């Protein structure tokens, strides 16, 4: 996964790459985010009872899964649409446009234009080990 947050002129403001493992559903699941060298950067898990984020030794609980996603990724990403895109379904999310034209080649891209700052998400799918 590569995520890029853009300045108003379209130039990169912030960007990073990581691998991830996603399990569950939009209502109850877990997202592990790993550095390119394989160390765990963040663990996010959620259920109908709430959401929890662990980054290093810091743990945060919240009723708001979107807030913890934004905290862990640096920008808001719509979890229901994220699950759908990973399955090849073009679910619409406010402000986001997903391009699944290369899904059969294992590539997904999505772009958020509203709200600012704009963001671009690129995913290369790999089977779980």
mmCIF file of N, CA and C in Angstrom:
data_model
loop_
_atom_site.group_PDB
_atom_site.id
_atom_site.type_symbol
_atom_site.label_atom_id
_atom_site.label_comp_id
_atom_site.label_asym_id
_atom_site.label_seq_id
_atom_site.Cartn_x
_atom_site.Cartn_y
_atom_site.Cartn_z
ATOM 1 N N UNK A 1 0.857 -1.151 0.000
ATOM 2 C CA UNK A 1 0.000 0.000 0.000
ATOM 3 C C UNK A 1 0.909 1.221 0.000
ATOM 4 N N UNK A 2 0.570 2.172 -0.838
ATOM 5 C CA UNK A 2 1.254 3.459 -0.850
ATOM 6 C C UNK A 2 0.188 4.533 -0.686
ATOM 7 N N UNK A 3 0.442 5.456 0.200
ATOM 8 C CA UNK A 3 -0.504 6.532 0.461
ATOM 9 C C UNK A 3 0.233 7.850 0.323
ATOM 10 N N UNK A 4 -0.361 8.735 -0.447
ATOM 11 C CA UNK A 4 0.244 10.041 -0.672
ATOM 12 C C UNK A 4 -0.800 11.109 -0.365
ATOM 13 N N UNK A 5 -0.424 12.066 0.474
ATOM 14 C CA UNK A 5 -1.276 13.207 0.782
ATOM 15 C C UNK A 5 -0.726 14.373 -0.017
ATOM 16 N N UNK A 6 -1.620 15.084 -0.713
ATOM 17 C CA UNK A 6 -1.192 16.100 -1.678
ATOM 18 C C UNK A 6 -1.468 17.518 -1.197
ATOM 19 N N UNK A 7 -0.575 18.426 -1.568
ATOM 20 C CA UNK A 7 -0.786 19.856 -1.359
ATOM 21 C C UNK A 7 -1.863 20.336 -2.323
ATOM 22 N N UNK A 8 -2.434 21.518 -2.096
ATOM 23 C CA UNK A 8 -3.461 22.039 -3.010
ATOM 24 C C UNK A 8 -3.011 22.119 -4.466
ATOM 25 N N UNK A 9 -1.708 22.296 -4.716
ATOM 26 C CA UNK A 9 -1.217 22.356 -6.098
ATOM 27 C C UNK A 9 -0.962 20.975 -6.697
ATOM 28 N N UNK A 10 -1.233 19.907 -5.929
ATOM 29 C CA UNK A 10 -1.051 18.550 -6.428
ATOM 30 C C UNK A 10 0.304 17.949 -6.121
ATOM 31 N N UNK A 11 1.212 18.730 -5.570
ATOM 32 C CA UNK A 11 2.527 18.196 -5.213
ATOM 33 C C UNK A 11 2.416 17.392 -3.913
ATOM 34 N N UNK A 12 3.296 16.412 -3.716
ATOM 35 C CA UNK A 12 3.218 15.583 -2.506
ATOM 36 C C UNK A 12 3.487 16.380 -1.230
ATOM 37 N N UNK A 13 2.626 16.207 -0.254
ATOM 38 C CA UNK A 13 2.810 16.799 1.072
ATOM 39 C C UNK A 13 3.449 15.771 1.991
ATOM 40 N N UNK A 14 2.972 14.535 1.888
ATOM 41 C CA UNK A 14 3.466 13.442 2.712
ATOM 42 C C UNK A 14 3.179 12.152 1.963
ATOM 43 N N UNK A 15 4.049 11.183 2.104
ATOM 44 C CA UNK A 15 3.796 9.889 1.470
ATOM 45 C C UNK A 15 4.536 8.807 2.229
ATOM 46 N N UNK A 16 4.005 7.606 2.146
ATOM 47 C CA UNK A 16 4.655 6.456 2.750
ATOM 48 C C UNK A 16 4.154 5.179 2.091
ATOM 49 N N UNK A 17 4.920 4.120 2.289
ATOM 50 C CA UNK A 17 4.567 2.797 1.769
ATOM 51 C C UNK A 17 4.621 1.797 2.911
ATOM 52 N N UNK A 18 3.739 0.835 2.872
ATOM 53 C CA UNK A 18 3.697 -0.199 3.903
ATOM 54 C C UNK A 18 2.979 -1.415 3.342
ATOM 55 N N UNK A 19 3.209 -2.543 3.967
ATOM 56 C CA UNK A 19 2.392 -3.710 3.652
ATOM 57 C C UNK A 19 1.321 -3.803 4.738
ATOM 58 N N UNK A 20 0.287 -4.552 4.453
ATOM 59 C CA UNK A 20 -0.790 -4.659 5.435
ATOM 60 C C UNK A 20 -1.470 -6.003 5.319
ATOM 61 N N UNK A 21 -2.123 -6.392 6.395
ATOM 62 C CA UNK A 21 -3.005 -7.554 6.411
ATOM 63 C C UNK A 21 -4.329 -7.081 6.989
ATOM 64 N N UNK A 22 -5.396 -7.394 6.283
ATOM 65 C CA UNK A 22 -6.732 -6.983 6.692
ATOM 66 C C UNK A 22 -7.576 -8.230 6.891
ATOM 67 N N UNK A 23 -8.263 -8.290 8.019
ATOM 68 C CA UNK A 23 -9.132 -9.425 8.322
ATOM 69 C C UNK A 23 -10.480 -8.904 8.798
ATOM 70 N N UNK A 24 -11.512 -9.707 8.593
ATOM 71 C CA UNK A 24 -12.819 -9.381 9.136
ATOM 72 C C UNK A 24 -13.740 -8.700 8.156
ATOM 73 N N UNK A 25 -14.530 -7.789 8.692
ATOM 74 C CA UNK A 25 -15.546 -7.064 7.933
ATOM 75 C C UNK A 25 -15.489 -5.587 8.335
ATOM 76 N N UNK A 26 -16.233 -4.732 7.645
ATOM 77 C CA UNK A 26 -16.262 -3.331 8.075
ATOM 78 C C UNK A 26 -16.813 -3.130 9.496
ATOM 79 N N UNK A 27 -17.577 -4.087 10.011
ATOM 80 C CA UNK A 27 -18.134 -3.915 11.358
ATOM 81 C C UNK A 27 -17.284 -4.542 12.461
ATOM 82 N N UNK A 28 -16.414 -5.493 12.120
ATOM 83 C CA UNK A 28 -15.538 -6.124 13.115
ATOM 84 C C UNK A 28 -14.332 -6.699 12.387
ATOM 85 N N UNK A 29 -13.155 -6.185 12.705
ATOM 86 C CA UNK A 29 -11.982 -6.677 11.995
ATOM 87 C C UNK A 29 -10.686 -6.177 12.579
ATOM 88 N N UNK A 30 -9.629 -6.407 11.807
ATOM 89 C CA UNK A 30 -8.290 -6.035 12.241
ATOM 90 C C UNK A 30 -7.455 -5.642 11.031
ATOM 91 N N UNK A 31 -6.682 -4.588 11.190
ATOM 92 C CA UNK A 31 -5.762 -4.121 10.163
ATOM 93 C C UNK A 31 -4.379 -4.019 10.785
ATOM 94 N N UNK A 32 -3.437 -4.807 10.271
ATOM 95 C CA UNK A 32 -2.036 -4.740 10.678
ATOM 96 C C UNK A 32 -1.278 -3.995 9.594
ATOM 97 N N UNK A 33 -0.463 -3.030 9.985
ATOM 98 C CA UNK A 33 0.331 -2.251 9.036
ATOM 99 C C UNK A 33 1.799 -2.479 9.369
ATOM 100 N N UNK A 34 2.587 -2.838 8.335
ATOM 101 C CA UNK A 34 3.989 -3.194 8.524
ATOM 102 C C UNK A 34 4.898 -2.292 7.701
ATOM 103 N N UNK A 35 6.072 -2.009 8.237
ATOM 104 C CA UNK A 35 7.076 -1.237 7.503
ATOM 105 C C UNK A 35 7.593 -2.076 6.342
ATOM 106 N N UNK A 36 8.286 -1.451 5.386
ATOM 107 C CA UNK A 36 8.870 -2.228 4.288
ATOM 108 C C UNK A 36 9.835 -3.320 4.771
ATOM 109 N N UNK A 37 10.387 -3.168 5.980
ATOM 110 C CA UNK A 37 11.287 -4.184 6.529
ATOM 111 C C UNK A 37 10.556 -5.232 7.355
ATOM 112 N N UNK A 38 9.234 -5.082 7.509
ATOM 113 C CA UNK A 38 8.432 -6.101 8.169
ATOM 114 C C UNK A 38 8.080 -5.853 9.620
ATOM 115 N N UNK A 39 8.537 -4.770 10.222
ATOM 116 C CA UNK A 39 8.158 -4.515 11.613
ATOM 117 C C UNK A 39 6.759 -3.890 11.654
ATOM 118 N N UNK A 40 6.023 -4.224 12.703
ATOM 119 C CA UNK A 40 4.651 -3.730 12.823
ATOM 120 C C UNK A 40 4.653 -2.251 13.188
ATOM 121 N N UNK A 41 3.991 -1.446 12.368
ATOM 122 C CA UNK A 41 3.859 -0.013 12.621
ATOM 123 C C UNK A 41 2.603 0.296 13.418
ATOM 124 N N UNK A 42 1.536 -0.436 13.115
ATOM 125 C CA UNK A 42 0.258 -0.180 13.786
ATOM 126 C C UNK A 42 -0.613 -1.423 13.727
ATOM 127 N N UNK A 43 -1.425 -1.571 14.739
ATOM 128 C CA UNK A 43 -2.444 -2.610 14.791
ATOM 129 C C UNK A 43 -3.744 -1.909 15.145
ATOM 130 N N UNK A 44 -4.710 -2.059 14.276
ATOM 131 C CA UNK A 44 -6.017 -1.442 14.466
ATOM 132 C C UNK A 44 -7.041 -2.563 14.488
ATOM 133 N N UNK A 45 -7.840 -2.630 15.536
ATOM 134 C CA UNK A 45 -8.929 -3.612 15.530
ATOM 135 C C UNK A 45 -10.197 -2.945 16.026
ATOM 136 N N UNK A 46 -11.312 -3.466 15.542
ATOM 137 C CA UNK A 46 -12.599 -2.837 15.823
ATOM 138 C C UNK A 46 -13.684 -3.890 15.916
ATOM 139 N N UNK A 47 -14.731 -3.516 16.619
ATOM 140 C CA UNK A 47 -15.920 -4.350 16.787
ATOM 141 C C UNK A 47 -17.081 -3.393 17.029
ATOM 142 N N UNK A 48 -18.296 -3.923 17.153
ATOM 143 C CA UNK A 48 -19.415 -3.031 17.466
ATOM 144 C C UNK A 48 -19.238 -2.285 18.799
ATOM 145 N N UNK A 49 -18.349 -2.788 19.663
ATOM 146 C CA UNK A 49 -18.115 -2.153 20.965
ATOM 147 C C UNK A 49 -17.146 -0.982 20.915
ATOM 148 N N UNK A 50 -16.390 -0.831 19.822
ATOM 149 C CA UNK A 50 -15.427 0.263 19.725
ATOM 150 C C UNK A 50 -14.237 -0.119 18.873
ATOM 151 N N UNK A 51 -13.244 0.749 18.888
ATOM 152 C CA UNK A 51 -12.043 0.527 18.077
ATOM 153 C C UNK A 51 -10.811 0.803 18.934
ATOM 154 N N UNK A 52 -9.714 0.105 18.604
ATOM 155 C CA UNK A 52 -8.471 0.222 19.346
ATOM 156 C C UNK A 52 -7.318 0.312 18.369
ATOM 157 N N UNK A 53 -6.365 1.149 18.704
ATOM 158 C CA UNK A 53 -5.175 1.339 17.880
ATOM 159 C C UNK A 53 -3.950 1.173 18.762
ATOM 160 N N UNK A 54 -3.002 0.351 18.294
ATOM 161 C CA UNK A 54 -1.715 0.230 18.974
ATOM 162 C C UNK A 54 -0.626 0.627 17.997
ATOM 163 N N UNK A 55 0.162 1.622 18.362
ATOM 164 C CA UNK A 55 1.320 2.060 17.588
ATOM 165 C C UNK A 55 2.501 2.056 18.548
ATOM 166 N N UNK A 56 3.403 1.099 18.371
ATOM 167 C CA UNK A 56 4.502 0.945 19.316
ATOM 168 C C UNK A 56 3.946 0.568 20.673
ATOM 169 N N UNK A 57 4.323 1.306 21.706
ATOM 170 C CA UNK A 57 3.829 1.018 23.055
ATOM 171 C C UNK A 57 2.579 1.833 23.401
ATOM 172 N N UNK A 58 2.125 2.665 22.479
ATOM 173 C CA UNK A 58 0.958 3.518 22.723
ATOM 174 C C UNK A 58 -0.319 2.832 22.249
ATOM 175 N N UNK A 59 -1.315 2.784 23.128
ATOM 176 C CA UNK A 59 -2.619 2.219 22.775
ATOM 177 C C UNK A 59 -3.689 3.288 22.957
ATOM 178 N N UNK A 60 -4.614 3.328 21.997
ATOM 179 C CA UNK A 60 -5.692 4.307 22.023
ATOM 180 C C UNK A 60 -7.008 3.587 21.755
ATOM 181 N N UNK A 61 -8.003 3.868 22.571
ATOM 182 C CA UNK A 61 -9.351 3.328 22.361
ATOM 183 C C UNK A 61 -10.259 4.476 21.945
ATOM 184 N N UNK A 62 -11.255 4.144 21.118
ATOM 185 C CA UNK A 62 -12.178 5.178 20.647
ATOM 186 C C UNK A 62 -13.485 4.542 20.205
ATOM 187 N N UNK A 63 -14.541 5.321 20.265
ATOM 188 C CA UNK A 63 -15.812 4.903 19.676
ATOM 189 C C UNK A 63 -15.802 5.144 18.177
ATOM 190 N N UNK A 64 -14.807 5.891 17.687
ATOM 191 C CA UNK A 64 -14.762 6.306 16.283
ATOM 192 C C UNK A 64 -13.670 5.566 15.520
ATOM 193 N N UNK A 65 -14.057 4.554 14.762
ATOM 194 C CA UNK A 65 -13.100 3.864 13.895
ATOM 195 C C UNK A 65 -12.505 4.821 12.870
ATOM 196 N N UNK A 66 -13.300 5.684 12.212
ATOM 197 C CA UNK A 66 -12.696 6.616 11.251
ATOM 198 C C UNK A 66 -11.601 7.495 11.859
ATOM 199 N N UNK A 67 -11.777 7.921 13.109
ATOM 200 C CA UNK A 67 -10.752 8.761 13.753
ATOM 201 C C UNK A 67 -9.456 7.987 13.943
ATOM 202 N N UNK A 68 -9.551 6.719 14.324
ATOM 203 C CA UNK A 68 -8.337 5.919 14.518
ATOM 204 C C UNK A 68 -7.687 5.558 13.189
ATOM 205 N N UNK A 69 -8.490 5.353 12.151
ATOM 206 C CA UNK A 69 -7.913 5.115 10.823
ATOM 207 C C UNK A 69 -7.126 6.345 10.393
ATOM 208 N N UNK A 70 -7.717 7.513 10.580
ATOM 209 C CA UNK A 70 -7.024 8.748 10.205
ATOM 210 C C UNK A 70 -5.744 8.922 11.016
ATOM 211 N N UNK A 71 -5.797 8.587 12.283
ATOM 212 C CA UNK A 71 -4.604 8.702 13.131
ATOM 213 C C UNK A 71 -3.508 7.736 12.690
ATOM 214 N N UNK A 72 -3.883 6.516 12.311
ATOM 215 C CA UNK A 72 -2.870 5.520 11.942
ATOM 216 C C UNK A 72 -2.340 5.715 10.526
ATOM 217 N N UNK A 73 -3.175 6.185 9.602
ATOM 218 C CA UNK A 73 -2.755 6.332 8.204
ATOM 219 C C UNK A 73 -2.382 7.763 7.829
ATOM 220 N N UNK A 74 -2.750 8.723 8.663
ATOM 221 C CA UNK A 74 -2.439 10.112 8.354
ATOM 222 C C UNK A 74 -3.527 10.823 7.579
ATOM 223 N N UNK A 75 -4.543 10.091 7.175
ATOM 224 C CA UNK A 75 -5.685 10.674 6.474
ATOM 225 C C UNK A 75 -6.859 9.702 6.576
ATOM 226 N N UNK A 76 -8.050 10.207 6.396
ATOM 227 C CA UNK A 76 -9.244 9.366 6.468
ATOM 228 C C UNK A 76 -9.335 8.466 5.240
ATOM 229 N N UNK A 77 -9.659 7.199 5.479
ATOM 230 C CA UNK A 77 -9.904 6.229 4.407
ATOM 231 C C UNK A 77 -11.208 5.517 4.771
ATOM 232 N N UNK A 78 -12.167 5.461 3.859
ATOM 233 C CA UNK A 78 -13.470 4.859 4.173
ATOM 234 C C UNK A 78 -13.374 3.335 4.264
ATOM 235 N N UNK A 79 -13.554 2.790 5.456
ATOM 236 C CA UNK A 79 -13.312 1.360 5.684
ATOM 237 C C UNK A 79 -14.255 0.473 4.874
ATOM 238 N N UNK A 80 -15.533 0.832 4.761
ATOM 239 C CA UNK A 80 -16.452 -0.010 3.975
ATOM 240 C C UNK A 80 -16.024 -0.057 2.520
ATOM 241 N N UNK A 81 -15.661 1.088 1.970
ATOM 242 C CA UNK A 81 -15.203 1.128 0.583
ATOM 243 C C UNK A 81 -13.880 0.392 0.431
ATOM 244 N N UNK A 82 -12.992 0.516 1.410
ATOM 245 C CA UNK A 82 -11.698 -0.168 1.373
ATOM 246 C C UNK A 82 -11.904 -1.678 1.246
ATOM 247 N N UNK A 83 -12.779 -2.241 2.075
ATOM 248 C CA UNK A 83 -13.089 -3.673 1.981
ATOM 249 C C UNK A 83 -13.647 -4.008 0.599
ATOM 250 N N UNK A 84 -14.570 -3.196 0.099
ATOM 251 C CA UNK A 84 -15.184 -3.451 -1.212
ATOM 252 C C UNK A 84 -14.141 -3.395 -2.318
ATOM 253 N N UNK A 85 -13.284 -2.373 -2.307
ATOM 254 C CA UNK A 85 -12.259 -2.246 -3.347
ATOM 255 C C UNK A 85 -11.345 -3.465 -3.360
ATOM 256 N N UNK A 86 -10.993 -3.968 -2.178
ATOM 257 C CA UNK A 86 -10.111 -5.138 -2.107
ATOM 258 C C UNK A 86 -10.768 -6.387 -2.687
ATOM 259 N N UNK A 87 -12.097 -6.391 -2.748
ATOM 260 C CA UNK A 87 -12.830 -7.501 -3.359
ATOM 261 C C UNK A 87 -13.170 -7.226 -4.825
ATOM 262 N N UNK A 88 -12.748 -6.076 -5.331
ATOM 263 C CA UNK A 88 -13.006 -5.727 -6.724
ATOM 264 C C UNK A 88 -14.345 -5.068 -6.972
ATOM 265 N N UNK A 89 -15.002 -4.599 -5.914
ATOM 266 C CA UNK A 89 -16.307 -3.947 -6.037
ATOM 267 C C UNK A 89 -16.137 -2.430 -5.967
ATOM 268 N N UNK A 90 -16.670 -1.703 -6.932
ATOM 269 C CA UNK A 90 -16.469 -0.250 -6.994
ATOM 270 C C UNK A 90 -17.430 0.537 -6.098
ATOM 271 N N UNK A 91 -17.400 0.277 -4.804
ATOM 272 C CA UNK A 91 -18.272 0.990 -3.878
ATOM 273 C C UNK A 91 -17.892 2.465 -3.840
ATOM 274 N N UNK A 92 -18.893 3.318 -3.966
ATOM 275 C CA UNK A 92 -18.663 4.758 -3.914
ATOM 276 C C UNK A 92 -18.502 5.202 -2.462
ATOM 277 N N UNK A 93 -17.590 6.106 -2.238
ATOM 278 C CA UNK A 93 -17.399 6.720 -0.926
ATOM 279 C C UNK A 93 -17.281 8.221 -1.155
ATOM 280 N N UNK A 94 -17.901 8.996 -0.298
ATOM 281 C CA UNK A 94 -17.931 10.443 -0.486
ATOM 282 C C UNK A 94 -16.520 11.007 -0.624
ATOM 283 N N UNK A 95 -16.304 11.710 -1.738
ATOM 284 C CA UNK A 95 -15.025 12.349 -1.996
ATOM 285 C C UNK A 95 -13.972 11.459 -2.626
ATOM 286 N N UNK A 96 -14.228 10.151 -2.709
ATOM 287 C CA UNK A 96 -13.259 9.188 -3.236
ATOM 288 C C UNK A 96 -13.702 8.653 -4.589
ATOM 289 N N UNK A 97 -12.730 8.384 -5.439
ATOM 290 C CA UNK A 97 -12.967 7.707 -6.713
ATOM 291 C C UNK A 97 -11.967 6.561 -6.806
ATOM 292 N N UNK A 98 -12.475 5.347 -6.887
ATOM 293 C CA UNK A 98 -11.607 4.170 -6.995
ATOM 294 C C UNK A 98 -11.489 3.753 -8.450
ATOM 295 N N UNK A 99 -10.291 3.416 -8.854
ATOM 296 C CA UNK A 99 -10.023 2.893 -10.193
ATOM 297 C C UNK A 99 -9.666 1.420 -10.042
ATOM 298 N N UNK A 100 -10.598 0.565 -10.457
ATOM 299 C CA UNK A 100 -10.390 -0.879 -10.369
ATOM 300 C C UNK A 100 -10.095 -1.480 -11.737
ATOM 301 N N UNK A 101 -9.704 -0.642 -12.689
ATOM 302 C CA UNK A 101 -9.428 -1.102 -14.050
ATOM 303 C C UNK A 101 -8.299 -2.113 -14.144
ATOM 304 N N UNK A 102 -7.394 -2.132 -13.169
ATOM 305 C CA UNK A 102 -6.289 -3.094 -13.172
ATOM 306 C C UNK A 102 -6.423 -4.108 -12.036
ATOM 307 N N UNK A 103 -7.639 -4.259 -11.531
ATOM 308 C CA UNK A 103 -7.863 -5.180 -10.416
ATOM 309 C C UNK A 103 -7.423 -6.601 -10.759
ATOM 310 N N UNK A 104 -7.709 -7.058 -11.982
ATOM 311 C CA UNK A 104 -7.330 -8.429 -12.354
ATOM 312 C C UNK A 104 -5.811 -8.607 -12.403
ATOM 313 N N UNK A 105 -5.072 -7.507 -12.509
ATOM 314 C CA UNK A 105 -3.609 -7.558 -12.444
ATOM 315 C C UNK A 105 -3.116 -7.312 -11.012
ATOM 316 N N UNK A 106 -4.044 -7.229 -10.057
ATOM 317 C CA UNK A 106 -3.672 -7.051 -8.660
ATOM 318 C C UNK A 106 -3.379 -5.622 -8.257
ATOM 319 N N UNK A 107 -3.929 -4.655 -8.984
ATOM 320 C CA UNK A 107 -3.653 -3.246 -8.676
ATOM 321 C C UNK A 107 -4.957 -2.473 -8.470
ATOM 322 N N UNK A 108 -4.956 -1.668 -7.426
ATOM 323 C CA UNK A 108 -6.090 -0.806 -7.097
ATOM 324 C C UNK A 108 -5.536 0.589 -6.841
ATOM 325 N N UNK A 109 -6.231 1.585 -7.330
ATOM 326 C CA UNK A 109 -5.874 2.952 -6.950
ATOM 327 C C UNK A 109 -7.159 3.703 -6.617
ATOM 328 N N UNK A 110 -7.036 4.608 -5.686
ATOM 329 C CA UNK A 110 -8.181 5.428 -5.284
ATOM 330 C C UNK A 110 -7.663 6.824 -4.982
ATOM 331 N N UNK A 111 -8.493 7.800 -5.280
ATOM 332 C CA UNK A 111 -8.098 9.198 -5.078
ATOM 333 C C UNK A 111 -9.213 9.933 -4.345
ATOM 334 N N UNK A 112 -8.824 10.676 -3.317
ATOM 335 C CA UNK A 112 -9.788 11.512 -2.600
ATOM 336 C C UNK A 112 -9.568 12.956 -3.031
ATOM 337 N N UNK A 113 -10.639 13.582 -3.477
ATOM 338 C CA UNK A 113 -10.563 14.983 -3.884
ATOM 339 C C UNK A 113 -11.252 15.910 -2.890
ATOM 340 N N UNK A 114 -12.104 15.350 -2.046
ATOM 341 C CA UNK A 114 -12.834 16.158 -1.079
ATOM 342 C C UNK A 114 -13.098 15.314 0.155
ATOM 343 N N UNK A 115 -12.792 15.772 1.340
ATOM 344 C CA UNK A 115 -12.264 17.088 1.685
ATOM 345 C C UNK A 115 -10.754 17.169 1.459
ATOM 346 N N UNK A 116 -10.261 18.390 1.442
ATOM 347 C CA UNK A 116 -8.825 18.607 1.325
ATOM 348 C C UNK A 116 -8.144 18.214 2.630
ATOM 349 N N UNK A 117 -6.911 17.798 2.617
ATOM 350 C CA UNK A 117 -6.054 17.696 1.441
ATOM 351 C C UNK A 117 -6.411 16.460 0.624
ATOM 352 N N UNK A 118 -6.117 16.535 -0.665
ATOM 353 C CA UNK A 118 -6.345 15.389 -1.530
ATOM 354 C C UNK A 118 -5.409 14.256 -1.112
ATOM 355 N N UNK A 119 -5.820 13.040 -1.425
ATOM 356 C CA UNK A 119 -5.000 11.873 -1.099
ATOM 357 C C UNK A 119 -5.082 10.874 -2.236
ATOM 358 N N UNK A 120 -4.021 10.116 -2.398
ATOM 359 C CA UNK A 120 -3.975 9.067 -3.410
ATOM 360 C C UNK A 120 -3.507 7.784 -2.732
ATOM 361 N N UNK A 121 -4.267 6.713 -2.934
ATOM 362 C CA UNK A 121 -3.985 5.416 -2.343
ATOM 363 C C UNK A 121 -3.747 4.420 -3.463
ATOM 364 N N UNK A 122 -2.640 3.692 -3.387
ATOM 365 C CA UNK A 122 -2.345 2.648 -4.373
ATOM 366 C C UNK A 122 -2.071 1.354 -3.625
ATOM 367 N N UNK A 123 -2.654 0.281 -4.135
ATOM 368 C CA UNK A 123 -2.523 -1.017 -3.488
ATOM 369 C C UNK A 123 -2.119 -2.046 -4.529
ATOM 370 N N UNK A 124 -1.148 -2.863 -4.183
ATOM 371 C CA UNK A 124 -0.784 -4.026 -4.987
ATOM 372 C C UNK A 124 -1.177 -5.241 -4.163
ATOM 373 N N UNK A 125 -2.093 -6.026 -4.705
ATOM 374 C CA UNK A 125 -2.610 -7.186 -3.981
ATOM 375 C C UNK A 125 -1.643 -8.356 -4.081
ATOM 376 N N UNK A 126 -1.439 -9.004 -2.952
ATOM 377 C CA UNK A 126 -0.639 -10.220 -2.896
ATOM 378 C C UNK A 126 -1.388 -11.209 -2.027
ATOM 379 N N UNK A 127 -1.357 -12.487 -2.401
ATOM 380 C CA UNK A 127 -2.032 -13.475 -1.562
ATOM 381 C C UNK A 127 -1.395 -13.527 -0.175
ATOM 382 N N UNK A 128 -2.213 -13.784 0.826
ATOM 383 C CA UNK A 128 -1.687 -13.927 2.187
ATOM 384 C C UNK A 128 -0.796 -15.163 2.250
ATOM 385 N N UNK A 129 0.283 -15.096 3.036
ATOM 386 C CA UNK A 129 1.187 -16.259 3.133
ATOM 387 C C UNK A 129 0.533 -17.422 3.819
#
